[in-house]
Tab-separated table of C-alpha atoms in Angstrom:
chain	number	residue	atom	x	y	z
A	4	MET	CA	27.686	-0.540	-31.604
A	5	ALA	CA	25.426	2.511	-31.198
A	6	THR	CA	23.143	2.609	-28.199
A	7	THR	CA	19.674	4.060	-28.529
A	8	THR	CA	18.312	6.062	-25.640
A	9	ALA	CA	14.647	5.753	-24.750
A	10	PRO	CA	12.639	8.815	-25.868
A	11	VAL	CA	11.863	11.271	-23.089
A	12	HIS	CA	8.155	11.750	-22.368
A	13	PRO	CA	7.040	15.382	-22.984
A	14	VAL	CA	6.180	15.636	-19.273
A	15	ASP	CA	9.817	14.993	-18.347
A	16	GLU	CA	11.436	17.187	-21.024
A	17	VAL	CA	13.464	20.152	-19.774
A	18	PRO	CA	13.096	23.149	-22.134
A	19	PRO	CA	15.900	25.748	-22.483
A	20	VAL	CA	16.239	28.191	-19.567
A	21	ARG	CA	14.756	31.091	-21.575
A	22	GLN	CA	11.610	29.100	-22.324
A	23	LEU	CA	11.388	27.778	-18.769
A	24	ALA	CA	11.319	31.348	-17.434
A	25	ALA	CA	8.688	32.574	-19.922
A	26	PHE	CA	6.415	29.528	-19.604
A	27	GLY	CA	6.818	29.537	-15.808
A	28	LEU	CA	5.931	33.235	-15.505
A	29	GLN	CA	2.852	32.575	-17.640
A	30	HIS	CA	1.659	29.986	-15.125
A	31	VAL	CA	2.296	32.365	-12.199
A	32	LEU	CA	0.249	35.150	-13.824
A	33	ALA	CA	-2.577	32.696	-14.535
A	34	MET	CA	-2.984	31.720	-10.882
A	35	TYR	CA	-1.694	34.763	-8.955
A	36	ALA	CA	-5.048	36.517	-8.475
A	37	GLY	CA	-6.650	33.310	-7.193
A	38	ALA	CA	-3.719	32.560	-4.908
A	39	VAL	CA	-3.786	35.902	-3.085
A	40	ALA	CA	-7.594	36.058	-2.970
A	41	VAL	CA	-7.902	33.496	-0.159
A	42	PRO	CA	-5.656	35.304	2.383
A	43	LEU	CA	-7.255	38.627	1.380
A	44	ILE	CA	-10.791	37.314	1.979
A	45	VAL	CA	-10.000	35.512	5.246
A	46	GLY	CA	-7.778	38.300	6.617
A	47	GLY	CA	-10.305	40.960	5.574
A	48	ALA	CA	-13.172	39.137	7.305
A	49	MET	CA	-11.076	38.937	10.491
A	50	LYS	CA	-10.222	42.660	10.205
A	51	LEU	CA	-6.462	42.061	10.295
A	52	SER	CA	-4.081	45.018	10.030
A	53	PRO	CA	-2.526	45.818	6.606
A	54	ALA	CA	0.821	44.511	7.913
A	55	ASP	CA	-0.727	41.177	8.941
A	56	LEU	CA	-2.561	40.933	5.606
A	57	ALA	CA	0.694	41.499	3.728
A	58	TYR	CA	2.321	38.808	5.891
A	59	LEU	CA	-0.470	36.330	5.055
A	60	ILE	CA	-0.027	36.973	1.328
A	61	THR	CA	3.767	36.534	1.294
A	62	ALA	CA	3.455	33.379	3.439
A	63	ASP	CA	0.837	32.053	1.011
A	64	LEU	CA	3.021	32.702	-2.065
A	65	LEU	CA	6.019	31.046	-0.404
A	66	VAL	CA	4.107	27.870	0.475
A	67	CYS	CA	2.326	27.894	-2.940
A	68	GLY	CA	5.786	27.686	-4.498
A	69	ILE	CA	7.016	24.938	-2.159
A	70	ALA	CA	3.768	22.963	-2.665
A	71	THR	CA	4.112	23.242	-6.456
A	72	LEU	CA	7.706	22.002	-6.320
A	73	ILE	CA	6.677	19.022	-4.163
A	74	GLN	CA	3.888	18.150	-6.624
A	75	CYS	CA	5.911	18.568	-9.853
A	76	VAL	CA	9.379	17.373	-8.835
A	77	GLY	CA	8.329	14.977	-6.089
A	78	PHE	CA	10.281	12.877	-3.606
A	79	TRP	CA	9.654	9.328	-2.425
A	80	ARG	CA	5.828	8.853	-2.448
A	81	PHE	CA	5.003	12.566	-2.480
A	82	GLY	CA	4.077	14.324	-5.738
A	83	VAL	CA	2.258	13.253	-8.904
A	84	ARG	CA	5.181	14.502	-11.066
A	85	LEU	CA	2.901	16.201	-13.597
A	86	PRO	CA	2.606	19.932	-14.525
A	87	ILE	CA	0.319	20.864	-11.631
A	88	MET	CA	0.246	24.270	-9.895
A	89	GLN	CA	-0.767	24.314	-6.235
A	90	GLY	CA	-2.692	27.078	-4.503
A	91	CYS	CA	-5.043	27.789	-1.607
A	92	THR	CA	-8.413	26.112	-2.006
A	93	PHE	CA	-11.533	28.295	-2.105
A	94	ALA	CA	-13.532	25.438	-0.558
A	95	ALA	CA	-11.968	26.325	2.799
A	96	VAL	CA	-12.796	30.047	2.730
A	97	SER	CA	-16.246	29.984	4.378
A	98	PRO	CA	-15.304	27.523	7.163
A	99	MET	CA	-12.068	29.443	7.885
A	100	VAL	CA	-13.891	32.786	8.084
A	101	LEU	CA	-16.361	31.206	10.517
A	102	ILE	CA	-13.581	29.680	12.638
A	103	GLY	CA	-11.529	32.865	12.564
A	104	THR	CA	-14.337	35.225	13.523
A	105	THR	CA	-16.216	33.110	16.082
A	106	GLY	CA	-14.144	30.092	17.004
A	107	GLY	CA	-10.658	31.032	18.120
A	108	GLY	CA	-9.006	33.216	15.474
A	109	LEU	CA	-5.993	32.286	13.364
A	110	PRO	CA	-4.541	29.753	15.876
A	111	ALA	CA	-7.766	27.690	15.655
A	112	ILE	CA	-7.667	27.900	11.832
A	113	TYR	CA	-4.078	26.669	11.723
A	114	GLY	CA	-4.751	23.836	14.190
A	115	SER	CA	-7.604	22.549	12.028
A	116	VAL	CA	-5.530	22.977	8.831
A	117	ILE	CA	-2.684	20.851	10.262
A	118	VAL	CA	-5.094	18.059	11.256
A	119	ALA	CA	-6.778	18.199	7.818
A	120	GLY	CA	-3.385	17.897	6.099
A	121	LEU	CA	-2.491	14.821	8.172
A	122	ALA	CA	-5.900	13.301	7.357
A	123	ILE	CA	-5.344	13.848	3.607
A	124	MET	CA	-1.990	12.034	3.812
A	125	LEU	CA	-3.632	9.086	5.606
A	126	LEU	CA	-6.596	8.928	3.202
A	127	ALA	CA	-4.508	9.301	0.002
A	128	PRO	CA	-4.116	5.510	-0.600
A	129	VAL	CA	-7.878	5.028	-0.126
A	130	PHE	CA	-8.664	7.671	-2.769
A	131	GLY	CA	-6.013	6.130	-5.026
A	132	ARG	CA	-7.959	2.878	-5.101
A	133	LEU	CA	-11.111	4.708	-6.220
A	134	LEU	CA	-9.617	5.466	-9.651
A	135	ARG	CA	-11.580	2.640	-11.281
A	136	PHE	CA	-14.718	4.695	-10.641
A	137	PHE	CA	-13.382	7.412	-12.991
A	138	PRO	CA	-13.819	6.052	-16.549
A	139	PRO	CA	-13.807	8.562	-19.477
A	140	LEU	CA	-17.546	9.140	-18.950
A	141	VAL	CA	-16.871	10.491	-15.442
A	142	THR	CA	-13.524	12.197	-16.128
A	143	GLY	CA	-14.823	13.976	-19.240
A	144	THR	CA	-17.851	15.213	-17.310
A	145	VAL	CA	-15.712	16.407	-14.377
A	146	ILE	CA	-13.230	18.205	-16.679
A	147	LEU	CA	-16.148	19.902	-18.454
A	148	ILE	CA	-17.591	21.026	-15.093
A	149	ILE	CA	-14.172	22.331	-13.950
A	150	GLY	CA	-13.961	24.531	-17.052
A	151	VAL	CA	-17.541	25.797	-16.887
A	152	SER	CA	-17.332	26.525	-13.139
A	153	LEU	CA	-14.170	28.606	-13.669
A	154	LEU	CA	-15.668	30.823	-16.383
A	155	PRO	CA	-17.490	33.140	-13.908
A	156	VAL	CA	-14.085	33.790	-12.272
A	157	ALA	CA	-12.776	35.049	-15.620
A	158	GLY	CA	-16.006	36.999	-16.143
A	159	ASN	CA	-15.611	38.789	-12.796
A	160	TRP	CA	-12.004	39.634	-13.628
A	161	ALA	CA	-13.017	40.952	-17.054
A	162	ALA	CA	-15.624	43.222	-15.459
A	163	GLY	CA	-13.004	44.737	-13.126
A	164	GLY	CA	-12.834	42.341	-10.190
A	165	VAL	CA	-15.451	41.602	-7.523
A	166	GLY	CA	-15.970	44.630	-5.290
A	167	SER	CA	-14.292	47.162	-7.594
A	168	LYS	CA	-16.004	50.561	-7.895
A	169	ASP	CA	-16.051	50.417	-11.694
A	170	PHE	CA	-17.287	46.807	-11.938
A	171	GLY	CA	-18.889	46.197	-15.326
A	172	GLU	CA	-17.704	49.453	-16.911
A	173	PRO	CA	-17.404	49.117	-20.710
A	174	LYS	CA	-13.725	50.148	-20.537
A	175	ASN	CA	-12.947	47.077	-18.378
A	176	LEU	CA	-14.695	44.692	-20.733
A	177	ALA	CA	-13.042	46.413	-23.712
A	178	LEU	CA	-9.587	45.847	-22.181
A	179	ALA	CA	-10.430	42.182	-21.477
A	180	ALA	CA	-11.706	41.739	-25.049
A	181	PHE	CA	-8.505	43.331	-26.382
A	182	VAL	CA	-6.336	40.901	-24.375
A	183	LEU	CA	-8.483	37.978	-25.577
A	184	ALA	CA	-8.029	39.176	-29.190
A	185	VAL	CA	-4.249	39.414	-28.715
A	186	VAL	CA	-4.071	35.868	-27.281
A	187	ILE	CA	-6.130	34.477	-30.173
A	188	GLY	CA	-4.140	36.487	-32.731
A	189	VAL	CA	-0.810	35.241	-31.390
A	190	GLN	CA	-2.049	31.646	-31.384
A	191	ARG	CA	-3.318	31.921	-34.954
A	192	PHE	CA	-0.643	33.983	-36.706
A	193	ALA	CA	2.573	33.930	-34.630
A	194	PRO	CA	5.345	31.308	-35.003
A	195	ALA	CA	4.915	28.158	-32.874
A	196	TYR	CA	7.459	29.218	-30.261
A	197	LEU	CA	5.517	32.464	-29.621
A	198	ALA	CA	2.109	30.778	-29.780
A	199	ARG	CA	3.120	28.734	-26.726
A	200	ILE	CA	3.391	31.917	-24.649
A	201	ALA	CA	0.275	33.528	-26.139
A	202	VAL	CA	-1.215	34.134	-22.676
A	203	LEU	CA	1.973	35.807	-21.401
A	204	ILE	CA	2.125	38.014	-24.520
A	205	GLY	CA	-1.558	38.893	-24.135
A	206	ILE	CA	-1.056	39.894	-20.493
A	207	ALA	CA	2.112	41.899	-21.322
A	208	VAL	CA	0.441	43.777	-24.193
A	209	GLY	CA	-2.680	44.315	-22.084
A	210	LEU	CA	-0.576	45.722	-19.246
A	211	ALA	CA	1.244	48.047	-21.664
A	212	VAL	CA	-2.124	49.395	-22.842
A	213	ALA	CA	-3.561	49.539	-19.306
A	214	VAL	CA	-0.824	51.792	-17.879
A	215	PRO	CA	-1.480	54.947	-19.984
A	216	PHE	CA	-5.259	54.519	-19.575
A	217	GLY	CA	-5.032	54.548	-15.763
A	218	PHE	CA	-5.981	50.923	-15.058
A	219	THR	CA	-2.900	50.193	-12.924
A	220	ASP	CA	-2.041	51.136	-9.375
A	221	PHE	CA	1.600	50.654	-8.403
A	222	SER	CA	1.282	52.364	-4.998
A	223	GLY	CA	1.575	49.009	-3.233
A	224	VAL	CA	5.043	48.473	-4.678
A	225	GLY	CA	6.521	51.399	-2.761
A	226	ASP	CA	4.917	50.261	0.510
A	227	ALA	CA	6.106	46.640	0.213
A	228	ASP	CA	9.261	45.404	1.951
A	229	TRP	CA	12.234	44.189	-0.062
A	230	VAL	CA	12.629	40.991	1.960
A	231	GLY	CA	10.079	39.042	3.986
A	232	VAL	CA	10.543	35.631	5.596
A	233	SER	CA	7.574	33.681	6.946
A	234	THR	CA	8.404	32.092	10.304
A	235	PRO	CA	6.507	29.097	11.776
A	236	PHE	CA	3.535	29.882	14.051
A	237	HIS	CA	3.885	33.652	13.574
A	238	PHE	CA	0.343	34.208	14.881
A	239	GLY	CA	0.713	31.946	17.940
A	240	THR	CA	0.619	28.267	18.856
A	241	PRO	CA	-2.086	26.353	16.919
A	242	ALA	CA	-5.283	25.644	18.849
A	243	PHE	CA	-7.052	22.329	18.222
A	244	ARG	CA	-10.818	22.804	18.567
A	245	ALA	CA	-13.157	19.915	17.738
A	246	SER	CA	-15.760	21.946	15.810
A	247	ALA	CA	-13.070	23.651	13.702
A	248	ILE	CA	-11.350	20.334	12.970
A	249	VAL	CA	-14.615	18.652	11.873
A	250	SER	CA	-15.439	21.447	9.416
A	251	MET	CA	-11.898	21.375	8.004
A	252	LEU	CA	-12.050	17.578	7.574
A	253	VAL	CA	-15.122	18.075	5.362
A	254	VAL	CA	-13.074	20.610	3.369
A	255	ALA	CA	-10.284	18.003	3.084
A	256	LEU	CA	-12.676	15.519	1.440
A	257	VAL	CA	-13.880	18.201	-0.978
A	258	THR	CA	-10.338	19.256	-1.950
A	259	MET	CA	-9.313	15.622	-2.440
A	260	THR	CA	-12.245	15.167	-4.824
A	261	GLU	CA	-11.344	18.366	-6.710
A	262	THR	CA	-7.661	17.442	-6.881
A	263	THR	CA	-8.537	13.975	-8.200
A	264	GLY	CA	-10.456	15.625	-11.053
A	265	ASP	CA	-7.602	18.065	-11.789
A	266	LEU	CA	-4.913	15.364	-11.759
A	267	ILE	CA	-6.933	13.147	-14.107
A	268	ALA	CA	-7.522	16.170	-16.383
A	269	VAL	CA	-3.805	16.957	-16.610
A	270	GLY	CA	-3.033	13.269	-17.152
A	271	GLU	CA	-5.425	13.272	-20.125
A	272	MET	CA	-3.931	16.466	-21.575
A	273	THR	CA	-0.294	15.399	-21.231
A	274	GLY	CA	-0.703	11.818	-22.420
A	275	ARG	CA	0.489	10.384	-19.095
A	276	LYS	CA	-2.599	8.875	-17.553
A	277	VAL	CA	-2.841	9.039	-13.783
A	278	GLU	CA	-2.691	5.582	-12.193
A	279	SER	CA	-3.842	4.571	-8.718
A	280	ARG	CA	-0.337	4.944	-7.240
A	281	SER	CA	0.404	8.323	-8.823
A	282	LEU	CA	-2.999	9.651	-7.708
A	283	SER	CA	-2.171	8.618	-4.136
A	284	ASP	CA	1.225	10.331	-4.430
A	285	GLY	CA	-0.411	13.530	-5.699
A	286	LEU	CA	-2.966	13.585	-2.895
A	287	ARG	CA	-0.235	12.834	-0.340
A	288	ALA	CA	1.638	15.911	-1.610
A	289	ASP	CA	-1.566	17.938	-1.100
A	290	GLY	CA	-1.686	16.740	2.502
A	291	LEU	CA	1.959	17.603	3.189
A	292	SER	CA	1.505	21.067	1.644
A	293	THR	CA	-1.581	21.633	3.789
A	294	VAL	CA	0.377	20.713	6.938
A	295	LEU	CA	3.094	23.167	5.857
A	296	GLY	CA	0.341	25.740	5.355
A	297	GLY	CA	-0.779	25.327	8.966
A	298	VAL	CA	2.804	25.652	10.210
A	299	PHE	CA	3.783	28.633	8.035
A	300	ASN	CA	0.673	30.765	8.624
A	301	THR	CA	-1.340	29.994	5.515
A	302	PHE	CA	-4.149	27.686	4.399
A	303	PRO	CA	-5.087	24.300	2.801
A	304	TYR	CA	-3.607	23.601	-0.649
A	305	THR	CA	-4.976	21.920	-3.745
A	306	ALA	CA	-4.262	21.590	-7.473
A	307	TYR	CA	-5.227	24.780	-9.335
A	308	ALA	CA	-7.664	24.216	-12.180
A	309	GLN	CA	-6.742	27.615	-13.690
A	310	ASN	CA	-3.412	26.189	-14.781
A	311	VAL	CA	-4.898	22.969	-16.114
A	312	GLY	CA	-6.403	25.120	-18.871
A	313	LEU	CA	-3.041	26.711	-19.618
A	314	VAL	CA	-1.426	23.284	-20.094
A	315	GLY	CA	-4.173	22.293	-22.534
A	316	MET	CA	-4.072	25.567	-24.427
A	317	THR	CA	-0.305	25.944	-24.867
A	318	ARG	CA	0.369	22.192	-25.234
A	319	VAL	CA	3.522	22.729	-23.144
A	320	ARG	CA	3.478	19.533	-21.076
A	321	SER	CA	6.795	19.712	-19.187
A	322	ARG	CA	6.472	19.466	-15.410
A	323	TRP	CA	9.729	21.417	-15.149
A	324	VAL	CA	7.974	24.486	-16.560
A	325	VAL	CA	5.508	24.403	-13.670
A	326	ALA	CA	8.344	23.633	-11.227
A	327	THR	CA	9.978	26.852	-12.482
A	328	ALA	CA	6.698	28.641	-11.757
A	329	GLY	CA	6.920	27.208	-8.227
A	330	GLY	CA	10.431	28.674	-7.921
A	331	ILE	CA	9.123	32.087	-9.052
A	332	LEU	CA	6.385	31.903	-6.393
A	333	VAL	CA	9.004	31.154	-3.706
A	334	LEU	CA	10.891	34.284	-4.842
A	335	LEU	CA	7.687	36.347	-4.739
A	336	GLY	CA	7.066	35.059	-1.208
A	337	LEU	CA	10.559	36.041	-0.083
A	338	LEU	CA	10.599	39.383	-1.949
A	339	PRO	CA	7.290	41.165	-1.223
A	340	LYS	CA	8.175	44.069	-3.545
A	341	LEU	CA	8.276	41.691	-6.510
A	342	GLY	CA	4.939	40.256	-5.441
A	343	ALA	CA	3.442	43.752	-5.336
A	344	VAL	CA	4.557	44.364	-8.950
A	345	VAL	CA	2.779	41.195	-10.128
A	346	ALA	CA	-0.284	42.143	-8.053
A	347	ALA	CA	-0.553	45.413	-10.006
A	348	VAL	CA	-1.688	43.578	-13.174
A	349	PRO	CA	-5.300	44.829	-13.632
A	350	ALA	CA	-8.135	42.326	-13.260
A	351	PRO	CA	-9.537	42.904	-16.804
A	352	VAL	CA	-6.170	41.874	-18.292
A	353	LEU	CA	-6.334	38.580	-16.374
A	354	GLY	CA	-10.000	38.212	-17.349
A	355	GLY	CA	-9.270	38.323	-21.076
A	356	ALA	CA	-6.616	35.626	-20.714
A	357	GLY	CA	-8.771	33.619	-18.300
A	358	LEU	CA	-11.688	33.315	-20.722
A	359	VAL	CA	-9.641	31.375	-23.259
A	360	MET	CA	-7.794	29.294	-20.622
A	361	PHE	CA	-10.884	28.198	-18.719
A	362	GLY	CA	-12.795	27.616	-21.936
A	363	THR	CA	-9.946	25.298	-22.966
A	364	VAL	CA	-10.557	23.162	-19.864
A	365	ALA	CA	-14.236	22.786	-20.768
A	366	ALA	CA	-13.324	21.944	-24.377
A	367	SER	CA	-10.882	19.279	-23.128
A	368	GLY	CA	-13.743	17.690	-21.219
A	369	LEU	CA	-15.806	17.595	-24.410
A	370	ARG	CA	-12.870	15.977	-26.228
A	371	THR	CA	-12.739	13.212	-23.591
A	372	LEU	CA	-16.531	12.733	-23.790
A	373	ALA	CA	-16.209	12.341	-27.575
A	374	THR	CA	-14.585	8.932	-26.908
A	375	VAL	CA	-17.602	7.726	-24.879
A	376	ASP	CA	-20.346	5.549	-26.398
A	377	PHE	CA	-23.747	7.220	-25.977
A	378	LYS	CA	-25.806	4.713	-27.977
A	379	GLY	CA	-28.132	2.231	-26.307
A	380	ASN	CA	-27.289	3.308	-22.753
A	381	ASN	CA	-27.942	6.013	-20.160
A	382	ASN	CA	-24.600	7.795	-20.420
A	383	LEU	CA	-26.260	10.968	-21.704
A	384	THR	CA	-28.302	11.116	-18.493
A	385	VAL	CA	-25.130	10.765	-16.404
A	386	VAL	CA	-23.531	13.739	-18.180
A	387	ALA	CA	-26.712	15.856	-18.233
A	388	VAL	CA	-27.541	15.525	-14.521
A	389	SER	CA	-23.902	15.825	-13.364
A	390	VAL	CA	-23.306	19.017	-15.364
A	391	ALA	CA	-26.609	20.452	-14.094
A	392	VAL	CA	-25.725	19.717	-10.445
A	393	GLY	CA	-22.181	21.022	-10.944
A	394	VAL	CA	-23.213	24.285	-12.600
A	395	LEU	CA	-26.133	24.989	-10.229
A	396	PRO	CA	-24.075	26.571	-7.386
A	397	VAL	CA	-22.048	28.493	-9.988
A	398	GLY	CA	-25.136	30.054	-11.565
A	399	VAL	CA	-27.078	30.454	-8.300
A	400	PRO	CA	-24.444	30.915	-5.531
A	401	THR	CA	-27.047	31.152	-2.722
A	402	VAL	CA	-29.017	28.054	-3.730
A	403	TYR	CA	-27.842	26.085	-0.655
A	404	ALA	CA	-27.793	29.021	1.794
A	405	LYS	CA	-30.447	27.438	4.061
A	406	PHE	CA	-28.594	24.112	4.374
A	407	PRO	CA	-26.117	23.072	7.129
A	408	ASP	CA	-22.515	24.317	6.834
A	409	TRP	CA	-21.053	20.882	6.001
A	410	PHE	CA	-23.553	20.451	3.162
A	411	GLN	CA	-22.740	23.900	1.785
A	412	THR	CA	-19.015	23.139	1.901
A	413	VAL	CA	-19.504	20.053	-0.282
A	414	MET	CA	-22.208	21.298	-2.653
A	415	ASN	CA	-21.162	24.942	-3.105
A	416	SER	CA	-18.104	23.666	-4.934
A	417	GLY	CA	-19.510	22.885	-8.360
A	418	ILE	CA	-16.510	20.650	-9.031
A	419	SER	CA	-17.033	18.384	-6.021
A	420	ALA	CA	-20.847	18.388	-6.411
A	421	GLY	CA	-20.629	17.449	-10.090
A	422	CYS	CA	-17.876	14.902	-9.508
A	423	LEU	CA	-19.798	13.084	-6.770
A	424	THR	CA	-22.941	13.089	-8.926
A	425	ALA	CA	-21.090	11.678	-11.943
A	426	VAL	CA	-19.486	8.883	-9.895
A	427	VAL	CA	-22.793	7.891	-8.248
A	428	LEU	CA	-24.800	7.979	-11.500
A	429	ASN	CA	-22.116	6.021	-13.363
A	430	LEU	CA	-22.307	3.332	-10.654
A	431	LEU	CA	-26.108	3.365	-10.766
A	432	PHE	CA	-26.432	3.008	-14.541
A	433	ASN	CA	-23.282	1.126	-15.545
A	434	HIS	CA	-22.234	-1.050	-12.586
A	435	PHE	CA	-25.361	-2.184	-10.750
A	436	PRO	CA	-27.462	-4.968	-12.353
A	437	ALA	CA	-29.384	-3.597	-15.335
A	438	LYS	CA	-33.169	-3.488	-15.344
A	439	ALA	CA	-34.950	-6.104	-17.422
A	440	GLY	CA	-35.818	-5.210	-21.005
A	441	PRO	CA	-34.184	-2.874	-23.502
A	442	THR	CA	-33.871	0.875	-23.017
A	443	PRO	CA	-35.871	3.048	-25.441
A	444	GLU	CA	-32.615	4.207	-27.087
A	445	SER	CA	-31.579	0.611	-27.884
A	446	LEU	CA	-34.766	-0.177	-29.847
A	447	PRO	CA	-35.007	0.275	-33.646
A	448	THR	CA	-36.527	3.559	-34.802
A	449	GLY	CA	-40.318	3.534	-34.505
A	450	VAL	CA	-40.479	0.604	-32.059
A	451	GLU	CA	-41.992	1.338	-28.657
A	452	PRO	CA	-40.967	-0.606	-25.515
A	453	ALA	CA	-43.600	-3.069	-24.288
């Protein structure tokens, strides 16, 4: 008698090794610039030596890889077991710069990071129970905001990278447009197996064009060491300062909100919806990775929205692909010379690929919102106000500059600001007792409310 095996969910499928390597490298290239930006910004603000900056970057890549493996592969109650890349959160940059420059240096940063990681692990079950407040109306809005808030990142890359001397030069935008055209062309005309690595092909072709035109600088490769191992507490014993810990706890709440949105987004895209328990497991993995960050000389970790777009665009849903990307990051963290090669990819090349990836996230949000009923209710108001609040700090970065630091930490992240707004407005309009009388939208055409 023949036995039938249960079909394997696409999330759990293990592609052939060749595909794993290509798809995994694609994910690494999509998030690399964002991953190294945090240590560069924090270390630069603290005026660290080039050697210490290089150490911060390799430590960050190593823990990025370990954090990704914990999230994708998982053990016990740690890890959502979905294709989620982990990286340093930008929400922590401003508080860490403040702590590092005025409140005790790197030891004070790492002390607050360790406490924040422990707090995330403790709060994970609480956040898990909040999932009922994330119906498609809220999740679609949050996914849309994630995509829209990432687009300026791609725009800055396309223009040459923030702070570059030739920012906005037509040649940079032309290179980004060329990469974008290659990605679209491969998706439209290439066989299915190549279309899945359209971003990788676009970056490779863009790099091949960039080299003869002088866009690349490989000088850092020669200066980098062959082997580098990050040791615990390299910069000294962590210092636990109350003010630093409080500001990092606010960051922890923001990153938990952002991660919740990212996990739900990936669940929607992969067809494996995130449940209360799996959300808790994913957040718990964030907390553990953040503790590891404090121990191994790096920073708080969160799910990377950049890679959410790549999952949606390529329709490659296997978590083992992203686990392979985590393995590549561990290698880059242990072999600084390899990391320097990847770092030489010009910003405009990443910008061209980023435009289509981040746009895909926004489009996925619209697809989720297409399932929502907008007739005879106030759901349109929920989406309109939430998107407006979420995009505001993206379009006007200094809009909250006069507010207290904790408020800026929450609201300067368009994702957390929009997410909180969507949850509150959904409760206000759809959960609290309705007002008496029909809404104007529910009346027949031409009939005015009394």
